[in-house]
Amino acid sequence: MLSTFKGLFKTLYGLGAQKLVVTGVPAIGCCPIQRRTNRTGECNVELNNMAIKYNDGLKMILQGLKSELPGMNSAYFDYYGAWVSLFQNETYGFTEIKEACCGLGNLNADVLCIPIARFCPNRKNHFFWDRVHPTEAAATFFSDMLYSGSQQFMVPMNVEQLLAG
């Protein structure tokens, strides 16, 4: 996957791309569909380790291409770190990080969000809408991080800075 990404990045550069926003893989092992297989509802560590390994490789590729492709600038979003930060910090307002807002079964993740599914009463406090996707509230938080966030999650710059440069 990483070598394919590197080739695509070079192709975009060859077509004239000068600025690119790249997002890492989130903590996929923490999605309700993965948590439901664990009796305690905790994250799937093996999947999260694969995501970390991929993200580390992606960052290395971006570093290497910076010197290889003159004039190319990129902004990397640490999606994994942003997810984990939200999971660990209730000040963002997400009080339910394990269970999906819409679905059926264990953690609302056994059955897709279909018309007969159960819906949570407050979508703003749930991190997950369904068994894999964040809610609108979480997506808004991430888009704000991408556009104007700090270097905690946007490296070496955010989208606003990338566009201004």
Coordinates of N, CA and C in Angstrom, one line a residue:
M1 N 0.8 -1.2 0.0 CA 0.0 0.0 0.0 C 0.9 1.3 0.0
L2 N 1.9 1.2 0.8 CA 2.8 2.4 0.9 C 3.5 2.7 -0.4
S3 N 4.0 1.6 -1.1 CA 4.7 1.9 -2.4 C 3.7 2.4 -3.4
T4 N 2.5 1.9 -3.4 CA 1.4 2.4 -4.3 C 1.2 3.9 -4.0
F5 N 1.1 4.2 -2.7 CA 0.9 5.6 -2.4 C 2.0 6.5 -2.9
K6 N 3.2 6.0 -2.7 CA 4.4 6.8 -3.2 C 4.3 7.0 -4.7
G7 N 4.0 6.0 -5.4 CA 3.8 6.2 -6.9 C 2.7 7.1 -7.3
L8 N 1.6 7.1 -6.6 CA 0.5 8.0 -6.8 C 0.9 9.4 -6.5
F9 N 1.6 9.6 -5.4 CA 2.1 10.9 -5.0 C 3.0 11.5 -6.1
K10 N 3.9 10.7 -6.7 CA 4.8 11.2 -7.8 C 4.0 11.5 -9.0
T11 N 2.9 10.7 -9.3 CA 2.1 10.9 -10.5 C 1.4 12.3 -10.3
L12 N 0.8 12.5 -9.1 CA 0.2 13.8 -8.9 C 1.1 15.0 -9.1
Y13 N 2.3 14.8 -8.6 CA 3.4 15.8 -8.7 C 3.7 16.0 -10.2
G14 N 3.8 15.0 -11.0 CA 4.0 15.0 -12.4 C 2.9 15.7 -13.2
L15 N 1.7 15.7 -12.6 CA 0.6 16.3 -13.3 C 0.4 17.8 -12.8
G16 N 1.4 18.2 -11.9 CA 1.4 19.6 -11.5 C 0.9 19.9 -10.1
A17 N 0.6 18.9 -9.3 CA 0.2 19.1 -7.9 C 1.4 19.7 -7.2
Q18 N 1.2 20.7 -6.4 CA 2.2 21.3 -5.6 C 1.9 21.2 -4.1
K19 N 0.6 21.0 -3.7 CA 0.2 21.0 -2.3 C -0.7 19.8 -2.2
L20 N -0.4 19.0 -1.1 CA -1.2 17.8 -0.9 C -1.5 17.7 0.6
V21 N -2.7 17.3 0.9 CA -3.1 17.0 2.3 C -3.2 15.5 2.4
V22 N -2.5 14.9 3.3 CA -2.5 13.4 3.5 C -2.9 13.1 4.9
T23 N -3.9 12.2 5.0 CA -4.3 11.7 6.3 C -3.8 10.3 6.6
G24 N -3.4 10.1 7.8 CA -3.1 8.8 8.3 C -4.3 7.9 8.5
V25 N -4.1 6.7 8.9 CA -5.2 5.8 9.2 C -5.6 6.0 10.7
P26 N -6.9 6.0 11.0 CA -7.3 6.2 12.4 C -7.1 4.9 13.2
A27 N -7.5 5.0 14.4 CA -7.4 3.8 15.3 C -8.5 2.9 15.0
I28 N -8.4 2.2 13.9 CA -9.5 1.3 13.4 C -9.8 0.2 14.3
G29 N -8.9 -0.2 15.2 CA -9.2 -1.2 16.1 C -10.2 -0.8 17.2
C30 N -10.5 0.5 17.3 CA -11.4 1.1 18.3 C -12.8 1.3 17.8
C31 N -13.1 0.9 16.5 CA -14.4 1.0 16.0 C -15.3 0.0 16.7
P32 N -16.6 0.4 16.9 CA -17.5 -0.6 17.5 C -17.5 -2.0 17.0
I33 N -17.3 -2.1 15.6 CA -17.4 -3.4 15.0 C -16.2 -4.3 15.5
Q34 N -15.1 -3.6 15.8 CA -13.9 -4.3 16.4 C -14.0 -4.5 17.9
R35 N -14.5 -3.5 18.6 CA -14.6 -3.6 20.0 C -15.6 -4.7 20.5
R36 N -16.7 -4.9 19.6 CA -17.7 -5.9 20.0 C -17.2 -7.3 20.2
T37 N -16.1 -7.6 19.5 CA -15.5 -9.0 19.6 C -14.7 -9.2 20.9
N38 N -14.5 -8.1 21.7 CA -13.8 -8.2 22.9 C -14.8 -8.1 24.1
R39 N -14.7 -9.1 25.0 CA -15.7 -9.1 26.1 C -15.7 -7.8 26.9
T40 N -14.6 -7.1 27.0 CA -14.5 -5.9 27.8 C -14.8 -4.6 27.0
G41 N -15.0 -4.8 25.6 CA -15.3 -3.7 24.8 C -14.0 -2.8 24.5
E42 N -12.9 -3.3 24.8 CA -11.7 -2.5 24.5 C -11.3 -2.7 23.0
C43 N -10.3 -1.8 22.6 CA -9.9 -1.7 21.2 C -9.1 -3.0 20.8
N44 N -9.1 -3.3 19.5 CA -8.4 -4.4 19.0 C -6.9 -3.9 18.8
V45 N -6.0 -4.3 19.7 CA -4.7 -3.8 19.7 C -3.9 -4.2 18.4
E46 N -4.1 -5.4 17.9 CA -3.4 -5.8 16.7 C -3.7 -4.9 15.5
L47 N -5.0 -4.6 15.3 CA -5.4 -3.7 14.2 C -4.8 -2.3 14.4
N48 N -4.8 -1.8 15.7 CA -4.2 -0.5 15.9 C -2.7 -0.5 15.7
N49 N -2.1 -1.6 16.0 CA -0.6 -1.7 15.7 C -0.3 -1.6 14.2
M50 N -1.2 -2.3 13.4 CA -1.0 -2.2 12.0 C -1.2 -0.8 11.5
A51 N -2.2 -0.1 12.0 CA -2.5 1.3 11.6 C -1.3 2.2 12.0
I52 N -0.7 2.0 13.2 CA 0.5 2.7 13.6 C 1.7 2.5 12.6
K53 N 1.9 1.2 12.3 CA 3.0 0.8 11.4 C 2.8 1.5 10.0
Y54 N 1.6 1.4 9.5 CA 1.3 2.1 8.2 C 1.5 3.6 8.3
N55 N 1.0 4.2 9.3 CA 1.2 5.7 9.5 C 2.7 6.1 9.6
D56 N 3.5 5.3 10.3 CA 4.9 5.5 10.4 C 5.6 5.5 9.0
G57 N 5.2 4.5 8.2 CA 5.7 4.3 6.9 C 5.3 5.5 6.0
L58 N 4.0 5.9 6.1 CA 3.5 7.0 5.3 C 4.3 8.3 5.6
K59 N 4.6 8.6 6.9 CA 5.3 9.8 7.3 C 6.7 9.7 6.7
M60 N 7.4 8.5 6.7 CA 8.7 8.4 6.2 C 8.7 8.7 4.7
I61 N 7.7 8.2 4.0 CA 7.6 8.4 2.5 C 7.4 9.9 2.3
L62 N 6.6 10.6 3.0 CA 6.4 12.0 2.8 C 7.7 12.8 3.1
Q63 N 8.4 12.4 4.1 CA 9.7 13.0 4.4 C 10.7 12.9 3.2
G64 N 10.8 11.6 2.7 CA 11.7 11.4 1.6 C 11.3 12.1 0.3
L65 N 10.0 12.2 0.0 CA 9.5 12.9 -1.2 C 9.7 14.4 -1.1
K66 N 9.7 14.9 0.1 CA 9.9 16.4 0.2 C 11.2 16.8 -0.4
S67 N 12.3 16.0 -0.2 CA 13.6 16.4 -0.9 C 13.6 15.9 -2.3
E68 N 12.9 14.9 -2.7 CA 12.9 14.4 -4.0 C 12.1 15.2 -5.0
L69 N 11.0 15.8 -4.6 CA 10.1 16.6 -5.4 C 10.2 18.1 -5.1
P70 N 11.0 18.8 -5.8 CA 11.1 20.3 -5.5 C 9.8 21.0 -5.7
G71 N 9.5 21.9 -4.7 CA 8.3 22.7 -4.7 C 7.1 22.0 -4.2
M72 N 7.2 20.7 -3.9 CA 6.0 20.0 -3.3 C 5.9 20.2 -1.8
N73 N 4.7 20.6 -1.4 CA 4.5 20.7 0.0 C 3.3 19.8 0.4
S74 N 3.4 19.3 1.6 CA 2.3 18.4 2.1 C 2.0 18.7 3.5
A75 N 0.8 18.5 3.9 CA 0.3 18.6 5.3 C -0.2 17.2 5.7
Y76 N 0.4 16.6 6.7 CA 0.0 15.3 7.2 C -0.9 15.4 8.4
F77 N -2.1 14.7 8.4 CA -3.0 14.7 9.5 C -2.8 13.4 10.2
D78 N -2.5 13.5 11.5 CA -2.3 12.4 12.4 C -3.7 12.0 12.9
Y79 N -4.4 11.3 12.0 CA -5.8 10.9 12.3 C -5.8 9.9 13.5
Y80 N -4.9 9.0 13.5 CA -4.8 8.1 14.6 C -4.7 8.8 16.0
G81 N -3.7 9.7 16.1 CA -3.5 10.5 17.3 C -4.7 11.3 17.7
A82 N -5.4 11.9 16.7 CA -6.6 12.7 16.9 C -7.7 11.8 17.5
W83 N -7.9 10.6 17.0 CA -8.9 9.7 17.5 C -8.6 9.4 19.0
V84 N -7.4 9.0 19.2 CA -7.0 8.6 20.6 C -7.1 9.8 21.5
S85 N -6.8 11.0 21.1 CA -7.0 12.1 21.9 C -8.4 12.4 22.3
L86 N -9.3 12.2 21.3 CA -10.7 12.3 21.6 C -11.2 11.3 22.6
F87 N -10.7 10.1 22.4 CA -11.2 9.0 23.3 C -10.7 9.2 24.7
Q88 N -9.6 9.9 24.9 CA -9.0 10.0 26.3 C -9.4 11.3 26.9
N89 N -10.1 12.2 26.2 CA -10.3 13.6 26.8 C -11.8 13.9 26.6
E90 N -12.5 13.8 27.7 CA -14.0 14.1 27.7 C -14.3 15.5 27.6
T91 N -13.3 16.4 27.6 CA -13.6 17.8 27.5 C -14.1 18.2 26.1
Y92 N -13.9 17.3 25.1 CA -14.4 17.5 23.8 C -15.9 17.1 23.7
G93 N -16.5 16.6 24.7 CA -17.9 16.3 24.7 C -18.4 14.9 24.3
F94 N -17.4 14.1 24.0 CA -17.8 12.7 23.5 C -17.7 11.8 24.8
T95 N -18.9 11.5 25.3 CA -19.0 10.7 26.5 C -19.2 9.2 26.2
E96 N -19.6 9.0 24.9 CA -19.8 7.6 24.5 C -18.8 7.3 23.3
I97 N -17.7 6.5 23.6 CA -16.7 6.3 22.6 C -16.7 4.8 22.1
K98 N -17.5 4.0 22.8 CA -17.4 2.6 22.4 C -18.6 2.2 21.6
E99 N -19.8 2.6 21.9 CA -21.0 2.2 21.3 C -21.4 3.1 20.1
A100 N -21.9 2.5 19.0 CA -22.4 3.3 17.9 C -23.7 3.9 18.3
C101 N -24.0 5.0 17.6 CA -25.2 5.7 17.8 C -26.4 5.0 17.2
C102 N -26.1 4.4 16.0 CA -27.1 3.7 15.3 C -26.7 2.3 14.9
G103 N -27.6 1.3 15.3 CA -27.3 -0.1 15.0 C -28.1 -1.0 15.9
L104 N -27.7 -2.3 15.9 CA -28.4 -3.2 16.8 C -27.3 -4.2 17.3
G105 N -27.6 -4.7 18.5 CA -26.7 -5.7 19.1 C -25.7 -5.2 20.0
N106 N -24.6 -6.0 20.2 CA -23.6 -5.6 21.1 C -22.9 -4.3 20.6
L107 N -22.9 -3.3 21.4 CA -22.3 -1.9 21.1 C -23.0 -1.3 19.9
N108 N -24.2 -1.8 19.6 CA -24.9 -1.3 18.3 C -24.1 -1.6 17.1
A109 N -23.3 -2.7 17.1 CA -22.3 -3.0 16.0 C -22.6 -4.3 15.4
D110 N -23.5 -5.1 15.8 CA -23.8 -6.4 15.2 C -24.5 -6.3 13.9
V111 N -25.4 -5.3 13.8 CA -26.2 -5.0 12.6 C -26.0 -3.6 12.1
L112 N -26.0 -3.4 10.8 CA -25.8 -2.1 10.3 C -26.9 -1.1 10.7
C113 N -26.7 0.1 10.5 CA -27.7 1.2 10.7 C -28.8 1.1 9.6
I114 N -29.8 0.3 9.9 CA -30.9 0.1 8.9 C -32.2 0.7 9.6
P115 N -33.3 0.8 8.8 CA -34.5 1.5 9.3 C -35.0 0.9 10.7
I116 N -34.8 -0.4 11.0 CA -35.3 -0.9 12.2 C -34.2 -0.8 13.4
A117 N -33.1 -0.2 13.1 CA -32.0 0.0 14.1 C -32.4 0.9 15.2
R118 N -31.7 0.8 16.3 CA -31.9 1.6 17.5 C -31.0 2.8 17.3
F119 N -31.6 4.0 17.6 CA -30.8 5.3 17.5 C -30.6 5.9 18.9
C120 N -29.4 6.4 19.1 CA -29.1 7.1 20.4 C -29.9 8.4 20.5
P121 N -30.2 8.8 21.7 CA -31.0 10.0 21.9 C -30.2 11.3 21.7
N122 N -28.8 11.2 21.8 CA -28.0 12.4 21.7 C -26.8 12.1 20.8
R123 N -26.9 12.4 19.6 CA -25.8 12.1 18.6 C -24.5 12.9 18.9
K124 N -24.6 14.0 19.6 CA -23.4 14.9 19.8 C -22.5 14.3 20.8
N125 N -22.9 13.4 21.7 CA -22.0 12.9 22.7 C -21.4 11.5 22.3
H126 N -21.9 11.0 21.1 CA -21.4 9.7 20.6 C -20.2 10.0 19.6
F127 N -19.2 9.3 19.7 CA -18.1 9.4 18.7 C -18.4 8.7 17.4
F128 N -19.0 7.5 17.5 CA -19.4 6.7 16.3 C -20.8 6.8 16.0
W129 N -21.1 7.1 14.7 CA -22.5 7.0 14.2 C -22.9 5.6 14.0
D130 N -22.2 4.8 13.3 CA -22.5 3.4 13.1 C -21.3 2.6 13.5
R131 N -21.2 1.4 13.1 CA -20.1 0.5 13.6 C -18.7 0.9 13.1
V132 N -18.6 1.8 12.1 CA -17.3 2.2 11.7 C -17.1 3.7 11.5
H133 N -18.1 4.4 11.3 CA -18.0 5.9 10.9 C -18.2 6.8 12.1
P134 N -17.4 7.9 12.2 CA -17.6 8.9 13.2 C -18.9 9.6 13.0
T135 N -19.4 10.2 14.0 CA -20.6 11.1 13.9 C -20.3 12.4 13.3
E136 N -21.3 13.1 12.9 CA -21.1 14.5 12.4 C -20.3 15.4 13.3
A137 N -20.6 15.2 14.6 CA -19.9 16.0 15.6 C -18.4 15.7 15.6
A138 N -18.0 14.4 15.5 CA -16.6 14.0 15.4 C -16.0 14.5 14.1
A139 N -16.7 14.3 13.0 CA -16.2 14.7 11.7 C -15.9 16.2 11.7
T140 N -16.8 17.0 12.3 CA -16.6 18.5 12.4 C -15.3 18.8 13.2
F141 N -15.1 18.1 14.3 CA -13.9 18.3 15.1 C -12.7 18.0 14.2
F142 N -12.7 16.9 13.5 CA -11.5 16.6 12.6 C -11.3 17.6 11.5
S143 N -12.4 18.0 10.9 CA -12.2 19.0 9.8 C -11.6 20.3 10.3
D144 N -12.0 20.7 11.6 CA -11.4 21.9 12.2 C -10.0 21.7 12.4
M145 N -9.6 20.5 12.9 CA -8.2 20.2 13.1 C -7.4 20.2 11.8
L146 N -7.9 19.7 10.8 CA -7.3 19.7 9.5 C -7.0 21.1 9.0
Y147 N -8.0 21.9 9.1 CA -7.9 23.3 8.5 C -7.1 24.2 9.4
S148 N -7.3 24.2 10.7 CA -6.6 25.2 11.5 C -6.0 24.7 12.7
G149 N -5.8 23.4 12.8 CA -5.2 22.8 14.0 C -3.8 23.0 14.2
S150 N -3.3 22.7 15.4 CA -1.9 22.8 15.8 C -1.0 21.7 15.2
Q151 N 0.2 21.8 15.4 CA 1.2 20.8 14.9 C 1.1 19.5 15.8
Q152 N 0.2 19.5 16.8 CA 0.0 18.3 17.5 C -0.5 17.2 16.6
F153 N -1.4 17.6 15.7 CA -2.0 16.6 14.8 C -1.7 16.9 13.3
M154 N -1.3 18.1 12.9 CA -1.0 18.5 11.6 C 0.5 18.8 11.4
V155 N 1.1 18.0 10.6 CA 2.6 18.1 10.5 C 3.0 18.3 9.0
P156 N 3.8 19.2 8.6 CA 4.4 20.3 9.4 C 3.5 21.5 9.6
M157 N 2.4 21.5 8.9 CA 1.5 22.7 8.9 C 0.1 22.2 8.7
N158 N -0.9 23.1 9.0 CA -2.3 22.7 8.8 C -2.7 23.2 7.4
V159 N -3.9 22.9 7.0 CA -4.4 23.2 5.6 C -4.4 24.7 5.4
E160 N -4.8 25.5 6.3 CA -4.8 26.9 6.2 C -3.4 27.5 5.9
Q161 N -2.4 27.0 6.6 CA -1.1 27.4 6.4 C -0.5 26.9 5.0
L162 N -0.9 25.7 4.6 CA -0.5 25.1 3.4 C -1.0 25.9 2.2
L163 N -2.3 26.4 2.3 CA -2.9 27.2 1.2 C -2.3 28.6 1.2
A164 N -1.9 29.1 2.3 CA -1.3 30.5 2.4 C 0.1 30.5 1.8
G165 N 0.8 29.3 1.9 CA 2.2 29.3 1.5 C 2.5 29.2 0.1

